[in-house]
Amino acid sequence: MKEHIVKILETFFVTHDVKSYIVEKPEKYTFEPGQATEIAINKEGWKSETRPFTFTSLPGDDFLQFIIKIYPEHEGVTREMQSLKSGDELILHDVFGTITYKGKGSFIAGGAGITPFIAILRDLKAKNELVGNRLIFANKTKDDIILQKEFEGLLGKDFINILSEEKTEGYEHGLITREFLKENITGHTGSFYVCGPPPMMDTVPDQLAGLGIPESSIIKEGI
């Protein structure tokens, strides 16, 4: 496994607990939108503590971006990353991931599970191929929505939010259910991209199958 040591160029918060990291891009380092790499912090005691994070920049950019949810209550990598600043270093490893664009369809994300879709949707925008795609994004509250303004600009009415712990005008309320999907997936055609926390990954593919979506049309990590 090849390692690449890169410097952090810039960091900033995207939401109250989600942070963006702009880092150097190694020479000839390539990936497809939706893919990820294992990252470690280049500090004593942390170099072997790798975690998977998704590229949110585009392959043609001259930098790499990662949008990462911070868990300060956990004594782990993301809490340590919260204090990193410009000039600190990360260790990147090989590229992996099976969530890549397979054609127009519906993107269904929960929380930080949005990250594979960020680069995909940005790439489609750059290619003028966004029309015909829809994003359903589940979060606890409005303040948890990652890149809300960007997605509104990209997708307009095809950006649908559902909040589980907050009732707010203009937003759906509750959890993603089979009935919710039936109402919000137009035509039941194309590809269905799913990424989110384990409970969501345990239910949404089954809900889609219950609506007659073939397994071959459901794209998720490891499939």
PDB file of N, CA and C in Angstrom, residues 117-185:
ATOM      1  N   PHE A 117     -21.595  11.514  -2.839  1.00  0.00           N
ATOM      2  CA  PHE A 117     -22.433  12.134  -3.858  1.00  0.00           C
ATOM      3  C   PHE A 117     -22.006  13.566  -4.166  1.00  0.00           C
ATOM      4  N   ILE A 118     -21.224  14.176  -3.278  1.00  0.00           N
ATOM      5  CA  ILE A 118     -20.820  15.567  -3.500  1.00  0.00           C
ATOM      6  C   ILE A 118     -19.998  15.687  -4.779  1.00  0.00           C
ATOM      7  N   ALA A 119     -18.945  14.865  -4.891  1.00  0.00           N
ATOM      8  CA  ALA A 119     -18.100  14.944  -6.088  1.00  0.00           C
ATOM      9  C   ALA A 119     -18.862  14.500  -7.327  1.00  0.00           C
ATOM     10  N   ILE A 120     -19.730  13.489  -7.188  1.00  0.00           N
ATOM     11  CA  ILE A 120     -20.502  13.024  -8.347  1.00  0.00           C
ATOM     12  C   ILE A 120     -21.390  14.144  -8.879  1.00  0.00           C
ATOM     13  N   LEU A 121     -22.125  14.819  -7.986  1.00  0.00           N
ATOM     14  CA  LEU A 121     -23.028  15.883  -8.423  1.00  0.00           C
ATOM     15  C   LEU A 121     -22.261  17.098  -8.935  1.00  0.00           C
ATOM     16  N   ARG A 122     -21.138  17.415  -8.297  1.00  0.00           N
ATOM     17  CA  ARG A 122     -20.312  18.515  -8.803  1.00  0.00           C
ATOM     18  C   ARG A 122     -19.777  18.187 -10.196  1.00  0.00           C
ATOM     19  N   ASP A 123     -19.398  16.942 -10.416  1.00  0.00           N
ATOM     20  CA  ASP A 123     -18.880  16.516 -11.713  1.00  0.00           C
ATOM     21  C   ASP A 123     -19.972  16.591 -12.776  1.00  0.00           C
ATOM     22  N   LEU A 124     -21.186  16.170 -12.428  1.00  0.00           N
ATOM     23  CA  LEU A 124     -22.298  16.247 -13.372  1.00  0.00           C
ATOM     24  C   LEU A 124     -22.605  17.705 -13.731  1.00  0.00           C
ATOM     25  N   LYS A 125     -22.507  18.588 -12.734  1.00  0.00           N
ATOM     26  CA  LYS A 125     -22.708  20.017 -13.004  1.00  0.00           C
ATOM     27  C   LYS A 125     -21.668  20.517 -13.997  1.00  0.00           C
ATOM     28  N   ALA A 126     -20.421  20.139 -13.786  1.00  0.00           N
ATOM     29  CA  ALA A 126     -19.347  20.584 -14.682  1.00  0.00           C
ATOM     30  C   ALA A 126     -19.557  20.074 -16.109  1.00  0.00           C
ATOM     31  N   LYS A 127     -20.203  18.918 -16.228  1.00  0.00           N
ATOM     32  CA  LYS A 127     -20.456  18.323 -17.544  1.00  0.00           C
ATOM     33  C   LYS A 127     -21.817  18.702 -18.103  1.00  0.00           C
ATOM     34  N   ASN A 128     -22.578  19.516 -17.345  1.00  0.00           N
ATOM     35  CA  ASN A 128     -23.935  19.912 -17.745  1.00  0.00           C
ATOM     36  C   ASN A 128     -24.839  18.692 -17.905  1.00  0.00           C
ATOM     37  N   GLU A 129     -24.727  17.734 -16.964  1.00  0.00           N
ATOM     38  CA  GLU A 129     -25.507  16.498 -17.037  1.00  0.00           C
ATOM     39  C   GLU A 129     -26.340  16.259 -15.769  1.00  0.00           C
ATOM     40  N   LEU A 130     -26.673  17.336 -15.050  1.00  0.00           N
ATOM     41  CA  LEU A 130     -27.422  17.183 -13.802  1.00  0.00           C
ATOM     42  C   LEU A 130     -28.898  16.868 -14.012  1.00  0.00           C
ATOM     43  N   VAL A 131     -29.469  17.344 -15.106  1.00  0.00           N
ATOM     44  CA  VAL A 131     -30.908  17.168 -15.329  1.00  0.00           C
ATOM     45  C   VAL A 131     -31.265  15.688 -15.334  1.00  0.00           C
ATOM     46  N   GLY A 132     -32.332  15.349 -14.601  1.00  0.00           N
ATOM     47  CA  GLY A 132     -32.763  13.955 -14.524  1.00  0.00           C
ATOM     48  C   GLY A 132     -32.281  13.247 -13.279  1.00  0.00           C
ATOM     49  N   ASN A 133     -31.502  13.948 -12.438  1.00  0.00           N
ATOM     50  CA  ASN A 133     -31.041  13.384 -11.172  1.00  0.00           C
ATOM     51  C   ASN A 133     -31.745  14.072 -10.008  1.00  0.00           C
ATOM     52  N   ARG A 134     -31.931  13.338  -8.943  1.00  0.00           N
ATOM     53  CA  ARG A 134     -32.628  13.842  -7.760  1.00  0.00           C
ATOM     54  C   ARG A 134     -31.853  13.434  -6.515  1.00  0.00           C
ATOM     55  N   LEU A 135     -31.864  14.314  -5.495  1.00  0.00           N
ATOM     56  CA  LEU A 135     -31.206  14.021  -4.227  1.00  0.00           C
ATOM     57  C   LEU A 135     -32.220  14.061  -3.094  1.00  0.00           C
ATOM     58  N   ILE A 136     -32.310  12.968  -2.349  1.00  0.00           N
ATOM     59  CA  ILE A 136     -33.094  12.892  -1.119  1.00  0.00           C
ATOM     60  C   ILE A 136     -32.101  12.816   0.026  1.00  0.00           C
ATOM     61  N   PHE A 137     -32.181  13.792   0.937  1.00  0.00           N
ATOM     62  CA  PHE A 137     -31.161  13.922   1.979  1.00  0.00           C
ATOM     63  C   PHE A 137     -31.840  13.900   3.348  1.00  0.00           C
ATOM     64  N   ALA A 138     -31.493  12.905   4.160  1.00  0.00           N
ATOM     65  CA  ALA A 138     -32.064  12.745   5.499  1.00  0.00           C
ATOM     66  C   ALA A 138     -31.079  13.234   6.553  1.00  0.00           C
ATOM     67  N   ASN A 139     -31.558  14.080   7.462  1.00  0.00           N
ATOM     68  CA  ASN A 139     -30.759  14.586   8.566  1.00  0.00           C
ATOM     69  C   ASN A 139     -31.618  14.693   9.817  1.00  0.00           C
ATOM     70  N   LYS A 140     -30.980  14.968  10.945  1.00  0.00           N
ATOM     71  CA  LYS A 140     -31.732  15.151  12.191  1.00  0.00           C
ATOM     72  C   LYS A 140     -32.408  16.517  12.220  1.00  0.00           C
ATOM     73  N   THR A 141     -31.641  17.579  11.926  1.00  0.00           N
ATOM     74  CA  THR A 141     -32.168  18.939  11.952  1.00  0.00           C
ATOM     75  C   THR A 141     -31.688  19.713  10.733  1.00  0.00           C
ATOM     76  N   LYS A 142     -32.277  20.887  10.520  1.00  0.00           N
ATOM     77  CA  LYS A 142     -31.885  21.731   9.402  1.00  0.00           C
ATOM     78  C   LYS A 142     -30.418  22.129   9.494  1.00  0.00           C
ATOM     79  N   ASP A 143     -29.929  22.369  10.717  1.00  0.00           N
ATOM     80  CA  ASP A 143     -28.537  22.789  10.902  1.00  0.00           C
ATOM     81  C   ASP A 143     -27.535  21.694  10.549  1.00  0.00           C
ATOM     82  N   ASP A 144     -28.014  20.464  10.419  1.00  0.00           N
ATOM     83  CA  ASP A 144     -27.131  19.347  10.084  1.00  0.00           C
ATOM     84  C   ASP A 144     -26.951  19.159   8.581  1.00  0.00           C
ATOM     85  N   ILE A 145     -27.700  19.888   7.778  1.00  0.00           N
ATOM     86  CA  ILE A 145     -27.664  19.671   6.326  1.00  0.00           C
ATOM     87  C   ILE A 145     -26.344  20.193   5.755  1.00  0.00           C
ATOM     88  N   ILE A 146     -25.564  19.302   5.197  1.00  0.00           N
ATOM     89  CA  ILE A 146     -24.265  19.635   4.617  1.00  0.00           C
ATOM     90  C   ILE A 146     -24.457  20.242   3.227  1.00  0.00           C
ATOM     91  N   LEU A 147     -23.831  21.399   2.986  1.00  0.00           N
ATOM     92  CA  LEU A 147     -23.833  22.072   1.679  1.00  0.00           C
ATOM     93  C   LEU A 147     -25.249  22.328   1.147  1.00  0.00           C
ATOM     94  N   GLN A 148     -26.150  22.720   2.027  1.00  0.00           N
ATOM     95  CA  GLN A 148     -27.534  22.918   1.610  1.00  0.00           C
ATOM     96  C   GLN A 148     -27.661  23.918   0.464  1.00  0.00           C
ATOM     97  N   LYS A 149     -27.026  25.069   0.581  1.00  0.00           N
ATOM     98  CA  LYS A 149     -27.163  26.095  -0.458  1.00  0.00           C
ATOM     99  C   LYS A 149     -26.592  25.616  -1.791  1.00  0.00           C
ATOM    100  N   GLU A 150     -25.494  24.879  -1.740  1.00  0.00           N
ATOM    101  CA  GLU A 150     -24.916  24.363  -2.986  1.00  0.00           C
ATOM    102  C   GLU A 150     -25.864  23.385  -3.662  1.00  0.00           C
ATOM    103  N   PHE A 151     -26.452  22.477  -2.883  1.00  0.00           N
ATOM    104  CA  PHE A 151     -27.374  21.502  -3.471  1.00  0.00           C
ATOM    105  C   PHE A 151     -28.641  22.167  -3.994  1.00  0.00           C
ATOM    106  N   GLU A 152     -29.109  23.196  -3.300  1.00  0.00           N
ATOM    107  CA  GLU A 152     -30.269  23.935  -3.798  1.00  0.00           C
ATOM    108  C   GLU A 152     -29.955  24.566  -5.147  1.00  0.00           C
ATOM    109  N   GLY A 153     -28.742  25.110  -5.267  1.00  0.00           N
ATOM    110  CA  GLY A 153     -28.333  25.711  -6.529  1.00  0.00           C
ATOM    111  C   GLY A 153     -28.156  24.685  -7.636  1.00  0.00           C
ATOM    112  N   LEU A 154     -27.681  23.520  -7.277  1.00  0.00           N
ATOM    113  CA  LEU A 154     -27.440  22.474  -8.272  1.00  0.00           C
ATOM    114  C   LEU A 154     -28.734  21.826  -8.756  1.00  0.00           C
ATOM    115  N   LEU A 155     -29.646  21.543  -7.813  1.00  0.00           N
ATOM    116  CA  LEU A 155     -30.775  20.665  -8.120  1.00  0.00           C
ATOM    117  C   LEU A 155     -32.150  21.313  -8.031  1.00  0.00           C
ATOM    118  N   GLY A 156     -32.258  22.466  -7.381  1.00  0.00           N
ATOM    119  CA  GLY A 156     -33.560  23.118  -7.288  1.00  0.00           C
ATOM    120  C   GLY A 156     -34.600  22.227  -6.635  1.00  0.00           C
ATOM    121  N   LYS A 157     -35.741  22.049  -7.296  1.00  0.00           N
ATOM    122  CA  LYS A 157     -36.836  21.246  -6.740  1.00  0.00           C
ATOM    123  C   LYS A 157     -36.496  19.762  -6.651  1.00  0.00           C
ATOM    124  N   ASP A 158     -35.423  19.341  -7.261  1.00  0.00           N
ATOM    125  CA  ASP A 158     -35.014  17.940  -7.185  1.00  0.00           C
ATOM    126  C   ASP A 158     -34.093  17.672  -5.993  1.00  0.00           C
ATOM    127  N   PHE A 159     -34.033  18.614  -5.070  1.00  0.00           N
ATOM    128  CA  PHE A 159     -33.322  18.440  -3.795  1.00  0.00           C
ATOM    129  C   PHE A 159     -34.379  18.379  -2.690  1.00  0.00           C
ATOM    130  N   ILE A 160     -34.542  17.208  -2.106  1.00  0.00           N
ATOM    131  CA  ILE A 160     -35.600  16.959  -1.119  1.00  0.00           C
ATOM    132  C   ILE A 160     -34.970  16.635   0.224  1.00  0.00           C
ATOM    133  N   ASN A 161     -35.367  17.377   1.250  1.00  0.00           N
ATOM    134  CA  ASN A 161     -34.834  17.162   2.596  1.00  0.00           C
ATOM    135  C   ASN A 161     -35.893  16.558   3.510  1.00  0.00           C
ATOM    136  N   ILE A 162     -35.452  15.641   4.369  1.00  0.00           N
ATOM    137  CA  ILE A 162     -36.318  15.084   5.397  1.00  0.00           C
ATOM    138  C   ILE A 162     -35.565  15.133   6.726  1.00  0.00           C
ATOM    139  N   LEU A 163     -36.220  15.664   7.757  1.00  0.00           N
ATOM    140  CA  LEU A 163     -35.604  15.853   9.069  1.00  0.00           C
ATOM    141  C   LEU A 163     -36.291  14.957  10.096  1.00  0.00           C
ATOM    142  N   SER A 164     -35.500  14.209  10.864  1.00  0.00           N
ATOM    143  CA  SER A 164     -36.082  13.259  11.815  1.00  0.00           C
ATOM    144  C   SER A 164     -36.387  13.870  13.177  1.00  0.00           C
ATOM    145  N   GLU A 165     -35.685  14.935  13.546  1.00  0.00           N
ATOM    146  CA  GLU A 165     -35.840  15.472  14.897  1.00  0.00           C
ATOM    147  C   GLU A 165     -36.318  16.919  14.921  1.00  0.00           C
ATOM    148  N   GLU A 166     -36.803  17.415  13.802  1.00  0.00           N
ATOM    149  CA  GLU A 166     -37.234  18.809  13.746  1.00  0.00           C
ATOM    150  C   GLU A 166     -38.339  18.972  12.710  1.00  0.00           C
ATOM    151  N   LYS A 167     -39.388  19.668  13.109  1.00  0.00           N
ATOM    152  CA  LYS A 167     -40.456  19.987  12.173  1.00  0.00           C
ATOM    153  C   LYS A 167     -40.275  21.427  11.707  1.00  0.00           C
ATOM    154  N   THR A 168     -39.989  21.591  10.433  1.00  0.00           N
ATOM    155  CA  THR A 168     -39.720  22.909   9.864  1.00  0.00           C
ATOM    156  C   THR A 168     -40.480  23.044   8.557  1.00  0.00           C
ATOM    157  N   GLU A 169     -41.114  24.189   8.371  1.00  0.00           N
ATOM    158  CA  GLU A 169     -41.866  24.409   7.146  1.00  0.00           C
ATOM    159  C   GLU A 169     -40.956  24.300   5.924  1.00  0.00           C
ATOM    160  N   GLY A 170     -41.436  23.577   4.931  1.00  0.00           N
ATOM    161  CA  GLY A 170     -40.666  23.404   3.710  1.00  0.00           C
ATOM    162  C   GLY A 170     -39.791  22.168   3.694  1.00  0.00           C
ATOM    163  N   TYR A 171     -39.780  21.440   4.821  1.00  0.00           N
ATOM    164  CA  TYR A 171     -38.979  20.219   4.928  1.00  0.00           C
ATOM    165  C   TYR A 171     -39.883  19.054   5.324  1.00  0.00           C
ATOM    166  N   GLU A 172     -39.626  17.898   4.756  1.00  0.00           N
ATOM    167  CA  GLU A 172     -40.347  16.700   5.180  1.00  0.00           C
ATOM    168  C   GLU A 172     -39.903  16.344   6.594  1.00  0.00           C
ATOM    169  N   HIS A 173     -40.773  15.650   7.307  1.00  0.00           N
ATOM    170  CA  HIS A 173     -40.443  15.262   8.683  1.00  0.00           C
ATOM    171  C   HIS A 173     -40.590  13.757   8.859  1.00  0.00           C
ATOM    172  N   GLY A 174     -39.636  13.170   9.605  1.00  0.00           N
ATOM    173  CA  GLY A 174     -39.694  11.742   9.909  1.00  0.00           C
ATOM    174  C   GLY A 174     -38.492  11.006   9.372  1.00  0.00           C
ATOM    175  N   LEU A 175     -38.681   9.704   9.206  1.00  0.00           N
ATOM    176  CA  LEU A 175     -37.638   8.845   8.658  1.00  0.00           C
ATOM    177  C   LEU A 175     -37.995   8.458   7.226  1.00  0.00           C
ATOM    178  N   ILE A 176     -36.991   8.031   6.484  1.00  0.00           N
ATOM    179  CA  ILE A 176     -37.260   7.529   5.138  1.00  0.00           C
ATOM    180  C   ILE A 176     -38.002   6.199   5.254  1.00  0.00           C
ATOM    181  N   THR A 177     -39.175   6.152   4.679  1.00  0.00           N
ATOM    182  CA  THR A 177     -39.987   4.937   4.680  1.00  0.00           C
ATOM    183  C   THR A 177     -40.292   4.535   3.237  1.00  0.00           C
ATOM    184  N   ARG A 178     -40.869   3.371   3.090  1.00  0.00           N
ATOM    185  CA  ARG A 178     -41.258   2.926   1.751  1.00  0.00           C
ATOM    186  C   ARG A 178     -42.277   3.901   1.144  1.00  0.00           C
ATOM    187  N   GLU A 179     -43.207   4.385   1.972  1.00  0.00           N
ATOM    188  CA  GLU A 179     -44.228   5.308   1.490  1.00  0.00           C
ATOM    189  C   GLU A 179     -43.599   6.634   1.060  1.00  0.00           C
ATOM    190  N   PHE A 180     -42.643   7.107   1.847  1.00  0.00           N
ATOM    191  CA  PHE A 180     -41.948   8.347   1.506  1.00  0.00           C
ATOM    192  C   PHE A 180     -41.221   8.197   0.173  1.00  0.00           C
ATOM    193  N   LEU A 181     -40.533   7.076   0.006  1.00  0.00           N
ATOM    194  CA  LEU A 181     -39.813   6.850  -1.247  1.00  0.00           C
ATOM    195  C   LEU A 181     -40.776   6.769  -2.417  1.00  0.00           C
ATOM    196  N   LYS A 182     -41.887   6.097  -2.216  1.00  0.00           N
ATOM    197  CA  LYS A 182     -42.866   5.956  -3.294  1.00  0.00           C
ATOM    198  C   LYS A 182     -43.353   7.315  -3.770  1.00  0.00           C
ATOM    199  N   GLU A 183     -43.520   8.259  -2.829  1.00  0.00           N
ATOM    200  CA  GLU A 183     -44.007   9.596  -3.169  1.00  0.00           C
ATOM    201  C   GLU A 183     -42.940  10.470  -3.820  1.00  0.00           C
ATOM    202  N   ASN A 184     -41.680  10.160  -3.554  1.00  0.00           N
ATOM    203  CA  ASN A 184     -40.615  11.076  -3.959  1.00  0.00           C
ATOM    204  C   ASN A 184     -39.672  10.547  -5.025  1.00  0.00           C
ATOM    205  N   ILE A 185     -39.901   9.341  -5.481  1.00  0.00           N
ATOM    206  CA  ILE A 185     -39.076   8.805  -6.566  1.00  0.00           C
ATOM    207  C   ILE A 185     -39.941   8.753  -7.819  1.00  0.00           C
TER     208      ILE A 185
END
